[in-house]
Amino acid sequence: MNILVTGGAGYIGSHTCVELLNAGHRVVVFDNFCNSFPEAVRRVETITGKSLALVEGDIRDRAAIEQALRQYQCEAVIHFAGLKAVGESVAKPLEYYDNNVVGTIRLLEAMQATGVKTIVFSSSATVYGMPQFLPYREDHPLSATNPYGRGKIMVEEILRDFHVAQPDSRIALLRYFNPVGAHESGLIGEDPQGVPNNLMPFVTQVAIGKRDRLNIWGGDYETPDGTGVRDYIHVTDLAIGHVKALEYLQKPQCFAVNLGSGQGHSVFDVVKAFEQTSGKNIPYKIEPRRPGDLPAYYADVTLAKSVLDWEATRSLKTMCADSWRWQMNNPNGFRA
Ligand code: NAD
Ligand code: WQD
């Protein structure tokens, strides 16, 4: 299948391109590189030994997407492009809604104009908000406390409305939990700009000596060791989930599904697993809770198993080992 991958140069997008190419699909990456580098795409080609097409463009530019969909005769879209920093979304709500919500509308218009009916969307576990029960099942009520999360809920609703109006459309809303890790080759991985917000890149930067210590945001949660609990999922497992979702979208439908490991791990679990696999000591200090953080959440993965025939197979240790290999081989990420 010919597939347009918006945001395909980014962290999850680049890993998904590897799995798509390995599965025999043809890939067109559409990215404006606001949070990525063309080098990531070149490395996807190195890993797979296959070439892909690269279009530099913005998803808010409907004509540019239409042109790419037509030129490469795309049959499906995997839509990663978006801004993803929760704190920044509070400071710049209009930028986030414009990029993430308006951008998706422009993309859907371009798909409609070119007759492309299949889209896989990067949603997030953040759409569940404060847990009313755990593990989160797909029918858990949705709520959000920041513009980033509200944007994800809005796009889910827009896609559901789009499906009602276009019943022959094929739509998967993939709710990712906490993606970490890197491709086993060490050639591609997460490349945050500035100080990382997320736990794993912060830990790897401490290990390599870029940061003195890890600040653990809260040691007094009602969790087994007092630190926050999350469902970490290896980015390669997540990428394979996209290939499975595309295979499943053979018939018209619109469905949401969790992509997580189904297991909760605390911040201390991550630090210990990282220390064991890397042999590095991670100094840390317990700091006050980070505003907006939830104590604990993890996925119910029953639906993904039964519907997509997919489950995460890579352990927390593998996630740490692969993150560390990527960091060691690329101390400055994709920058030379
Ligand atoms: P990323 O920033 O690494 O990748 C996003 C890519 O989209 C980047 O290459 C960026 O340059 C591109 N992009 C952004 N705005 C664009 C625009 N207007 N036009 C064209 N390209 C644009 O992020 P990621 O971690 O790979 O996340 C991918 C998607 O998954 C995002 O939609 C994100 O919200 C979602 N998501 C991520 C996480 C996570 O923790 N990483 C969790 C849940 C959901
Ligand atoms: C994980 C745990 C922190 C950094 C975010 C977004 C979410 C989703 C994924 C897109 C928490 C703790 C972290 C640090 C720490 N993105 N931590 N010190 O907050 O679960 O999710 O990314 O959809 O929407 O909110 O991920 O990696 O930031 O935090 O102690 O320096 O690690 O408190 O318990 P989070 P995270």
CSV table of C-alpha atoms and ligand atoms in Angstrom, one decimal:
chain,number,residue,atom,x,y,z
A,1,MET,CA,0.0,0.0,0.0
A,2,ASN,CA,1.2,3.6,-0.6
A,3,ILE,CA,1.0,5.4,2.7
A,4,LEU,CA,1.4,9.1,3.5
A,5,VAL,CA,3.0,9.5,7.0
A,6,THR,CA,2.5,13.0,8.4
A,7,GLY,CA,5.1,13.7,11.0
A,8,GLY,CA,7.1,10.7,9.7
A,9,ALA,CA,10.5,12.2,10.6
A,10,GLY,CA,9.5,12.4,14.3
A,11,TYR,CA,10.1,10.0,17.1
A,12,ILE,CA,7.2,7.6,16.7
A,13,GLY,CA,6.7,8.3,13.0
A,14,SER,CA,10.3,7.3,12.0
A,15,HIS,CA,10.0,4.0,13.9
A,16,THR,CA,6.7,3.4,12.2
A,17,CYS,CA,8.2,4.1,8.8
A,18,VAL,CA,10.8,1.3,9.5
A,19,GLU,CA,8.0,-1.2,10.3
A,20,LEU,CA,5.9,-0.1,7.3
A,21,LEU,CA,8.8,-0.5,4.9
A,22,ASN,CA,9.7,-3.9,6.5
A,23,ALA,CA,6.1,-5.0,5.9
A,24,GLY,CA,6.4,-4.2,2.2
A,25,HIS,CA,4.5,-0.9,2.1
A,26,ARG,CA,5.6,2.2,0.2
A,27,VAL,CA,6.0,5.3,2.4
A,28,VAL,CA,5.8,9.1,1.7
A,29,VAL,CA,6.9,11.2,4.7
A,30,PHE,CA,5.2,14.6,5.0
A,31,ASP,CA,6.8,16.7,7.6
A,32,ASN,CA,7.7,20.4,8.2
A,33,PHE,CA,10.7,19.5,10.5
A,34,CYS,CA,9.5,21.8,13.3
A,35,ASN,CA,10.6,19.1,15.7
A,36,SER,CA,12.7,16.7,13.7
A,37,PHE,CA,15.5,16.4,11.1
A,38,PRO,CA,15.6,14.9,7.6
A,39,GLU,CA,18.5,12.8,8.8
A,40,ALA,CA,16.0,10.6,10.7
A,41,VAL,CA,14.4,9.7,7.4
A,42,ARG,CA,17.8,8.9,5.8
A,43,ARG,CA,18.5,6.6,8.7
A,44,VAL,CA,15.2,4.8,8.3
A,45,GLU,CA,16.4,4.1,4.7
A,46,THR,CA,19.7,2.8,6.1
A,47,ILE,CA,18.0,0.5,8.6
A,48,THR,CA,15.6,-1.0,6.1
A,49,GLY,CA,17.7,-0.8,2.9
A,50,LYS,CA,14.7,0.7,1.2
A,51,SER,CA,14.0,4.2,0.0
A,52,LEU,CA,11.0,6.4,0.8
A,53,ALA,CA,9.7,9.6,-0.6
A,54,LEU,CA,10.1,12.8,1.5
A,55,VAL,CA,7.9,15.9,1.1
A,56,GLU,CA,8.7,19.0,3.2
A,57,GLY,CA,5.4,20.7,4.0
A,58,ASP,CA,2.9,21.7,6.6
A,59,ILE,CA,-0.3,19.8,7.3
A,60,ARG,CA,-2.2,23.1,7.4
A,61,ASP,CA,-1.3,23.6,3.7
A,62,ARG,CA,-4.2,21.6,2.2
A,63,ALA,CA,-2.9,22.1,-1.4
A,64,ALA,CA,0.5,20.6,-0.5
A,65,ILE,CA,-1.1,17.5,1.1
A,66,GLU,CA,-3.4,17.1,-1.9
A,67,GLN,CA,-0.5,17.3,-4.2
A,68,ALA,CA,1.5,14.7,-2.2
A,69,LEU,CA,-1.5,12.3,-2.0
A,70,ARG,CA,-2.1,12.6,-5.8
A,71,GLN,CA,1.5,12.4,-6.9
A,72,TYR,CA,2.3,9.3,-4.8
A,73,GLN,CA,-1.2,7.7,-5.3
A,74,CYS,CA,-1.6,7.2,-1.6
A,75,GLU,CA,-4.3,4.9,-0.3
A,76,ALA,CA,-3.9,5.6,3.4
A,77,VAL,CA,-2.6,8.2,5.9
A,78,ILE,CA,-0.9,7.7,9.2
A,79,HIS,CA,-1.2,11.0,11.0
A,80,PHE,CA,1.5,11.7,13.6
A,81,ALA,CA,2.2,15.4,12.8
A,82,GLY,CA,1.5,17.6,15.8
A,83,LEU,CA,2.9,19.5,18.7
A,84,LYS,CA,3.2,17.5,21.9
A,85,ALA,CA,4.5,19.4,24.9
A,86,VAL,CA,1.7,19.6,27.5
A,87,GLY,CA,3.2,22.6,29.3
A,88,GLU,CA,3.8,24.6,26.1
A,89,SER,CA,0.2,24.0,25.1
A,90,VAL,CA,-1.0,25.8,28.2
A,91,ALA,CA,1.2,28.8,27.3
A,92,LYS,CA,0.4,28.7,23.5
A,93,PRO,CA,-3.1,27.3,23.2
A,94,LEU,CA,-3.9,28.9,19.9
A,95,GLU,CA,-0.7,27.5,18.3
A,96,TYR,CA,-1.6,24.1,19.6
A,97,TYR,CA,-5.2,24.2,18.4
A,98,ASP,CA,-4.1,25.6,15.0
A,99,ASN,CA,-1.4,23.0,14.4
A,100,ASN,CA,-3.1,19.9,15.9
A,101,VAL,CA,-6.8,20.5,15.3
A,102,VAL,CA,-7.0,22.9,12.3
A,103,GLY,CA,-4.1,20.9,10.7
A,104,THR,CA,-6.1,17.7,11.0
A,105,ILE,CA,-9.1,19.4,9.4
A,106,ARG,CA,-7.0,20.5,6.4
A,107,LEU,CA,-5.6,17.0,6.1
A,108,LEU,CA,-9.1,15.5,6.1
A,109,GLU,CA,-10.2,18.0,3.4
A,110,ALA,CA,-7.2,17.0,1.3
A,111,MET,CA,-8.1,13.3,1.8
A,112,GLN,CA,-11.7,13.9,0.9
A,113,ALA,CA,-10.7,15.8,-2.3
A,114,THR,CA,-8.4,13.0,-3.4
A,115,GLY,CA,-10.7,10.1,-2.3
A,116,VAL,CA,-8.4,8.7,0.4
A,117,LYS,CA,-10.6,7.0,3.0
A,118,THR,CA,-8.2,5.5,5.5
A,119,ILE,CA,-6.5,7.3,8.4
A,120,VAL,CA,-4.7,6.1,11.5
A,121,PHE,CA,-4.6,8.9,14.1
A,122,SER,CA,-2.1,9.4,17.0
A,123,SER,CA,-4.3,9.8,20.0
A,124,SER,CA,-3.1,9.5,23.6
A,125,ALA,CA,-4.0,8.1,27.0
A,126,THR,CA,-4.2,11.7,28.1
A,127,VAL,CA,-7.8,11.7,26.7
A,128,TYR,CA,-8.9,9.7,29.7
A,129,GLY,CA,-8.1,12.3,32.3
A,130,MET,CA,-8.5,11.5,36.0
A,131,PRO,CA,-8.9,7.7,36.3
A,132,GLN,CA,-12.4,6.7,37.3
A,133,PHE,CA,-11.2,3.1,37.1
A,134,LEU,CA,-8.0,1.4,36.2
A,135,PRO,CA,-6.8,0.0,34.0
A,136,TYR,CA,-8.3,2.5,31.5
A,137,ARG,CA,-10.6,0.7,29.1
A,138,GLU,CA,-11.6,2.4,25.8
A,139,ASP,CA,-15.0,3.1,27.2
A,140,HIS,CA,-13.6,5.2,30.1
A,141,PRO,CA,-15.1,8.7,30.0
A,142,LEU,CA,-12.9,11.3,28.3
A,143,SER,CA,-11.7,14.5,29.8
A,144,ALA,CA,-8.6,16.8,29.6
A,145,THR,CA,-7.0,19.5,31.7
A,146,ASN,CA,-4.8,21.2,29.1
A,147,PRO,CA,-5.1,22.4,25.5
A,148,TYR,CA,-2.9,19.5,24.2
A,149,GLY,CA,-5.2,16.9,25.7
A,150,ARG,CA,-8.4,18.8,24.7
A,151,GLY,CA,-7.0,18.9,21.2
A,152,LYS,CA,-6.7,15.1,21.1
A,153,ILE,CA,-10.3,14.7,22.3
A,154,MET,CA,-11.5,17.3,19.7
A,155,VAL,CA,-9.7,15.5,16.9
A,156,GLU,CA,-11.2,12.1,18.0
A,157,GLU,CA,-14.7,13.7,17.9
A,158,ILE,CA,-14.0,15.3,14.5
A,159,LEU,CA,-12.9,12.0,13.1
A,160,ARG,CA,-16.0,10.3,14.5
A,161,ASP,CA,-18.3,12.9,12.9
A,162,PHE,CA,-16.3,12.6,9.7
A,163,HIS,CA,-17.0,8.9,9.7
A,164,VAL,CA,-20.8,9.5,10.2
A,165,ALA,CA,-20.8,11.8,7.2
A,166,GLN,CA,-18.5,9.5,5.2
A,167,PRO,CA,-19.6,6.0,6.3
A,168,ASP,CA,-17.1,4.4,3.8
A,169,SER,CA,-14.2,5.9,5.7
A,170,ARG,CA,-11.8,3.7,7.7
A,171,ILE,CA,-10.5,5.3,10.9
A,172,ALA,CA,-8.3,4.1,13.8
A,173,LEU,CA,-7.8,6.2,16.9
A,174,LEU,CA,-4.7,4.8,18.6
A,175,ARG,CA,-4.4,5.9,22.2
A,176,TYR,CA,-0.7,5.6,23.0
A,177,PHE,CA,0.4,5.2,26.6
A,178,ASN,CA,4.1,6.3,27.4
A,179,PRO,CA,6.3,5.5,24.4
A,180,VAL,CA,10.0,5.1,25.2
A,181,GLY,CA,13.0,3.2,23.8
A,182,ALA,CA,14.6,3.4,20.4
A,183,HIS,CA,15.2,1.2,17.3
A,184,GLU,CA,17.6,-1.7,18.3
A,185,SER,CA,20.1,-0.5,15.7
A,186,GLY,CA,20.7,2.7,17.7
A,187,LEU,CA,20.3,4.7,14.6
A,188,ILE,CA,16.9,6.4,15.4
A,189,GLY,CA,15.4,7.4,18.7
A,190,GLU,CA,13.8,10.3,20.6
A,191,ASP,CA,15.6,13.6,20.1
A,192,PRO,CA,14.1,16.2,22.4
A,193,GLN,CA,15.0,19.9,21.9
A,194,GLY,CA,16.3,21.6,25.1
A,195,VAL,CA,15.5,20.2,28.5
A,196,PRO,CA,13.5,16.9,28.1
A,197,ASN,CA,10.0,16.9,29.7
A,198,ASN,CA,9.7,13.2,29.6
A,199,LEU,CA,11.3,10.7,32.0
A,200,MET,CA,13.3,8.4,29.8
A,201,PRO,CA,15.2,11.1,27.8
A,202,PHE,CA,16.0,12.9,31.0
A,203,VAL,CA,17.4,9.7,32.5
A,204,THR,CA,19.6,9.0,29.5
A,205,GLN,CA,20.9,12.6,29.6
A,206,VAL,CA,21.8,12.2,33.2
A,207,ALA,CA,23.6,8.9,32.4
A,208,ILE,CA,25.6,10.5,29.6
A,209,GLY,CA,26.6,13.4,31.9
A,210,LYS,CA,24.5,16.2,30.3
A,211,ARG,CA,22.5,16.7,33.4
A,212,ASP,CA,23.6,16.4,37.0
A,213,ARG,CA,20.6,14.5,38.4
A,214,LEU,CA,17.1,13.4,37.8
A,215,ASN,CA,14.4,15.4,39.6
A,216,ILE,CA,11.7,12.9,40.6
A,217,TRP,CA,8.4,14.8,40.6
A,218,GLY,CA,6.7,13.5,43.7
A,219,GLY,CA,7.6,10.7,46.2
A,220,ASP,CA,4.4,10.8,48.2
A,221,TYR,CA,1.8,9.4,45.7
A,222,GLU,CA,-0.4,6.6,46.8
A,223,THR,CA,1.6,4.1,44.8
A,224,PRO,CA,3.7,1.2,46.0
A,225,ASP,CA,6.9,3.3,46.3
A,226,GLY,CA,5.4,6.8,46.3
A,227,THR,CA,6.5,7.7,42.8
A,228,GLY,CA,4.2,8.1,39.7
A,229,VAL,CA,3.2,5.0,37.8
A,230,ARG,CA,2.9,4.8,34.0
A,231,ASP,CA,2.4,2.3,31.3
A,232,TYR,CA,5.7,2.4,29.3
A,233,ILE,CA,5.6,0.9,25.8
A,234,HIS,CA,8.6,0.3,23.5
A,235,VAL,CA,8.4,2.5,20.4
A,236,THR,CA,9.0,-0.5,18.1
A,237,ASP,CA,6.0,-2.3,19.7
A,238,LEU,CA,4.0,0.8,19.2
A,239,ALA,CA,5.1,1.1,15.5
A,240,ILE,CA,4.1,-2.5,14.8
A,241,GLY,CA,0.7,-1.6,16.3
A,242,HIS,CA,0.2,0.9,13.4
A,243,VAL,CA,0.9,-1.8,10.8
A,244,LYS,CA,-1.6,-4.0,12.5
A,245,ALA,CA,-4.2,-1.2,12.7
A,246,LEU,CA,-3.8,-0.6,8.9
A,247,GLU,CA,-4.3,-4.3,8.2
A,248,TYR,CA,-7.4,-4.2,10.3
A,249,LEU,CA,-8.8,-1.2,8.5
A,250,GLN,CA,-9.9,-3.4,5.5
A,251,LYS,CA,-13.5,-2.5,6.0
A,252,PRO,CA,-15.2,0.9,6.8
A,253,GLN,CA,-15.2,1.7,10.5
A,254,CYS,CA,-14.1,4.1,13.2
A,255,PHE,CA,-12.7,2.7,16.4
A,256,ALA,CA,-10.4,3.7,19.3
A,257,VAL,CA,-7.9,1.3,20.9
A,258,ASN,CA,-5.3,1.5,23.6
A,259,LEU,CA,-1.7,0.8,22.7
A,260,GLY,CA,0.1,0.1,25.9
A,261,SER,CA,1.9,-2.8,27.7
A,262,GLY,CA,-0.9,-3.2,30.2
A,263,GLN,CA,1.7,-2.9,33.0
A,264,GLY,CA,2.3,0.0,35.4
A,265,HIS,CA,5.9,0.9,36.3
A,266,SER,CA,7.0,3.5,38.8
A,267,VAL,CA,9.7,6.2,38.3
A,268,PHE,CA,11.9,4.1,40.7
A,269,ASP,CA,11.2,1.0,38.6
A,270,VAL,CA,12.5,2.8,35.5
A,271,VAL,CA,15.5,4.2,37.3
A,272,LYS,CA,16.5,0.8,38.6
A,273,ALA,CA,15.9,-1.0,35.3
A,274,PHE,CA,18.0,1.7,33.6
A,275,GLU,CA,20.8,1.4,36.1
A,276,GLN,CA,20.9,-2.4,35.7
A,277,THR,CA,21.0,-2.4,31.9
A,278,SER,CA,23.4,0.5,31.5
A,279,GLY,CA,25.7,0.0,34.5
A,280,LYS,CA,25.3,3.8,35.1
A,281,ASN,CA,24.3,5.3,38.4
A,282,ILE,CA,21.4,7.8,38.2
A,283,PRO,CA,21.6,10.4,41.0
A,284,TYR,CA,18.2,11.8,41.8
A,285,LYS,CA,16.4,14.1,44.2
A,286,ILE,CA,12.7,13.9,45.2
A,287,GLU,CA,11.0,17.2,44.3
A,288,PRO,CA,7.4,18.4,44.7
A,289,ARG,CA,4.8,16.9,42.5
A,290,ARG,CA,4.6,18.3,38.9
A,291,PRO,CA,1.4,20.2,38.5
A,292,GLY,CA,-1.1,18.3,36.4
A,293,ASP,CA,0.5,14.9,36.8
A,294,LEU,CA,-1.7,11.9,37.7
A,295,PRO,CA,-0.5,9.4,40.4
A,296,ALA,CA,-0.9,6.3,38.3
A,297,TYR,CA,-2.4,5.0,35.1
A,298,TYR,CA,-2.0,2.0,32.7
A,299,ALA,CA,-3.9,0.4,29.8
A,300,ASP,CA,-6.4,-2.4,29.5
A,301,VAL,CA,-5.0,-4.0,26.4
A,302,THR,CA,-7.7,-6.6,25.9
A,303,LEU,CA,-9.2,-4.9,22.8
A,304,ALA,CA,-5.8,-4.5,21.1
A,305,LYS,CA,-5.2,-8.2,21.5
A,306,SER,CA,-8.6,-9.3,20.3
A,307,VAL,CA,-9.1,-6.9,17.5
A,308,LEU,CA,-5.7,-6.1,16.2
A,309,ASP,CA,-4.0,-9.3,17.2
A,310,TRP,CA,-1.3,-7.1,18.7
A,311,GLU,CA,0.5,-6.9,22.1
A,312,ALA,CA,3.6,-5.3,23.3
A,313,THR,CA,6.4,-7.8,23.7
A,314,ARG,CA,9.5,-5.7,24.7
A,315,SER,CA,10.3,-5.5,28.4
A,316,LEU,CA,11.2,-2.4,30.5
A,317,LYS,CA,14.8,-3.6,30.4
A,318,THR,CA,14.8,-3.7,26.6
A,319,MET,CA,13.2,-0.2,26.6
A,320,CYS,CA,16.1,1.1,28.8
A,321,ALA,CA,18.8,-0.8,26.9
A,322,ASP,CA,17.6,0.6,23.5
A,323,SER,CA,17.2,4.1,24.9
A,324,TRP,CA,20.7,4.0,26.2
A,325,ARG,CA,22.2,2.6,23.0
A,326,TRP,CA,20.6,5.4,21.0
A,327,GLN,CA,21.8,8.1,23.5
A,328,MET,CA,25.4,6.7,23.6
A,329,ASN,CA,25.7,6.5,19.8
A,330,ASN,CA,24.1,9.9,19.3
A,331,PRO,CA,25.0,12.2,22.2
A,332,ASN,CA,23.6,15.2,20.2
A,333,GLY,CA,20.7,13.3,18.6
A,334,PHE,CA,20.5,13.9,14.9
A,335,ARG,CA,22.6,17.0,15.0
A,336,ALA,CA,26.0,16.2,13.5
B,1,NAD,P1,7.5,14.3,17.4
B,1,NAD,O1,7.5,15.7,17.7
B,1,NAD,O2,8.8,13.5,17.5
B,1,NAD,O3,7.0,14.0,15.9
B,1,NAD,C1,6.0,14.9,15.4
B,1,NAD,C2,6.4,15.2,14.0
B,1,NAD,O4,5.4,16.0,13.4
B,1,NAD,C3,7.7,16.0,13.9
B,1,NAD,O5,8.6,15.4,12.9
B,1,NAD,C4,7.3,17.4,13.5
B,1,NAD,O6,8.3,18.1,12.8
B,1,NAD,C5,6.1,17.1,12.7
B,1,NAD,N1,5.1,18.2,12.6
B,1,NAD,C6,4.5,18.9,13.7
B,1,NAD,N2,3.7,19.8,13.2
B,1,NAD,C7,3.6,19.7,11.9
B,1,NAD,C8,2.9,20.3,10.8
B,1,NAD,N3,2.1,21.3,11.1
B,1,NAD,N4,3.1,19.9,9.6
B,1,NAD,C9,4.0,18.9,9.3
B,1,NAD,N5,4.7,18.3,10.2
B,1,NAD,C10,4.5,18.7,11.5
B,1,NAD,O7,6.4,13.6,18.3
B,1,NAD,P2,6.1,12.0,18.5
B,1,NAD,O8,6.5,11.7,19.9
B,1,NAD,O9,6.7,11.2,17.4
B,1,NAD,O10,4.5,12.1,18.5
B,1,NAD,C11,3.8,11.8,17.3
B,1,NAD,C12,2.3,11.9,17.6
B,1,NAD,O11,2.0,11.0,18.7
B,1,NAD,C13,1.9,13.3,18.0
B,1,NAD,O12,0.6,13.6,17.4
B,1,NAD,C14,1.8,13.2,19.5
B,1,NAD,O13,0.8,14.1,20.0
B,1,NAD,C15,1.3,11.7,19.7
B,1,NAD,N6,1.6,11.2,21.0
B,1,NAD,C16,2.9,11.2,21.4
B,1,NAD,C17,3.2,10.6,22.7
B,1,NAD,C18,4.6,10.7,23.2
B,1,NAD,O14,4.7,10.5,24.4
B,1,NAD,N7,5.6,10.8,22.4
B,1,NAD,C19,2.1,10.0,23.4
B,1,NAD,C20,0.9,10.1,22.9
B,1,NAD,C21,0.6,10.6,21.7
B,2,WQD,C1,6.4,10.0,33.4
B,2,WQD,C2,6.6,9.9,35.0
B,2,WQD,C3,6.5,12.0,36.0
B,2,WQD,C4,10.2,13.5,34.2
B,2,WQD,C5,3.4,12.8,29.0
B,2,WQD,C6,2.2,13.6,28.5
B,2,WQD,C7,1.2,12.7,27.9
B,2,WQD,C8,1.9,11.8,26.8
B,2,WQD,C9,3.2,11.2,27.3
B,2,WQD,C10,1.4,12.7,24.7
B,2,WQD,C11,5.6,10.8,35.7
B,2,WQD,C12,7.9,11.4,36.2
B,2,WQD,C13,9.1,12.8,34.5
B,2,WQD,C14,11.1,13.9,35.1
B,2,WQD,C15,9.9,12.6,36.8
B,2,WQD,N1,2.1,12.6,25.7
B,2,WQD,N2,9.0,12.3,35.8
B,2,WQD,N3,11.0,13.4,36.4
B,2,WQD,O1,3.7,12.9,32.1
B,2,WQD,O2,3.1,10.4,31.9
B,2,WQD,O3,3.0,11.8,29.9
B,2,WQD,O4,4.0,12.2,27.9
B,2,WQD,O5,0.3,12.4,24.5
B,2,WQD,O6,0.2,13.4,27.4
B,2,WQD,O7,1.6,14.2,29.7
B,2,WQD,O8,5.2,11.3,30.9
B,2,WQD,O9,7.6,10.9,30.8
B,2,WQD,O10,6.8,13.2,31.5
B,2,WQD,O11,6.5,11.3,33.0
B,2,WQD,O12,9.9,12.2,37.9
B,2,WQD,O13,12.1,14.6,34.9
B,2,WQD,O14,7.9,10.3,35.3
B,2,WQD,O15,6.1,12.7,37.2
B,2,WQD,O16,5.3,10.2,36.9
B,2,WQD,P1,3.7,11.7,31.3
B,2,WQD,P2,6.6,11.8,31.5
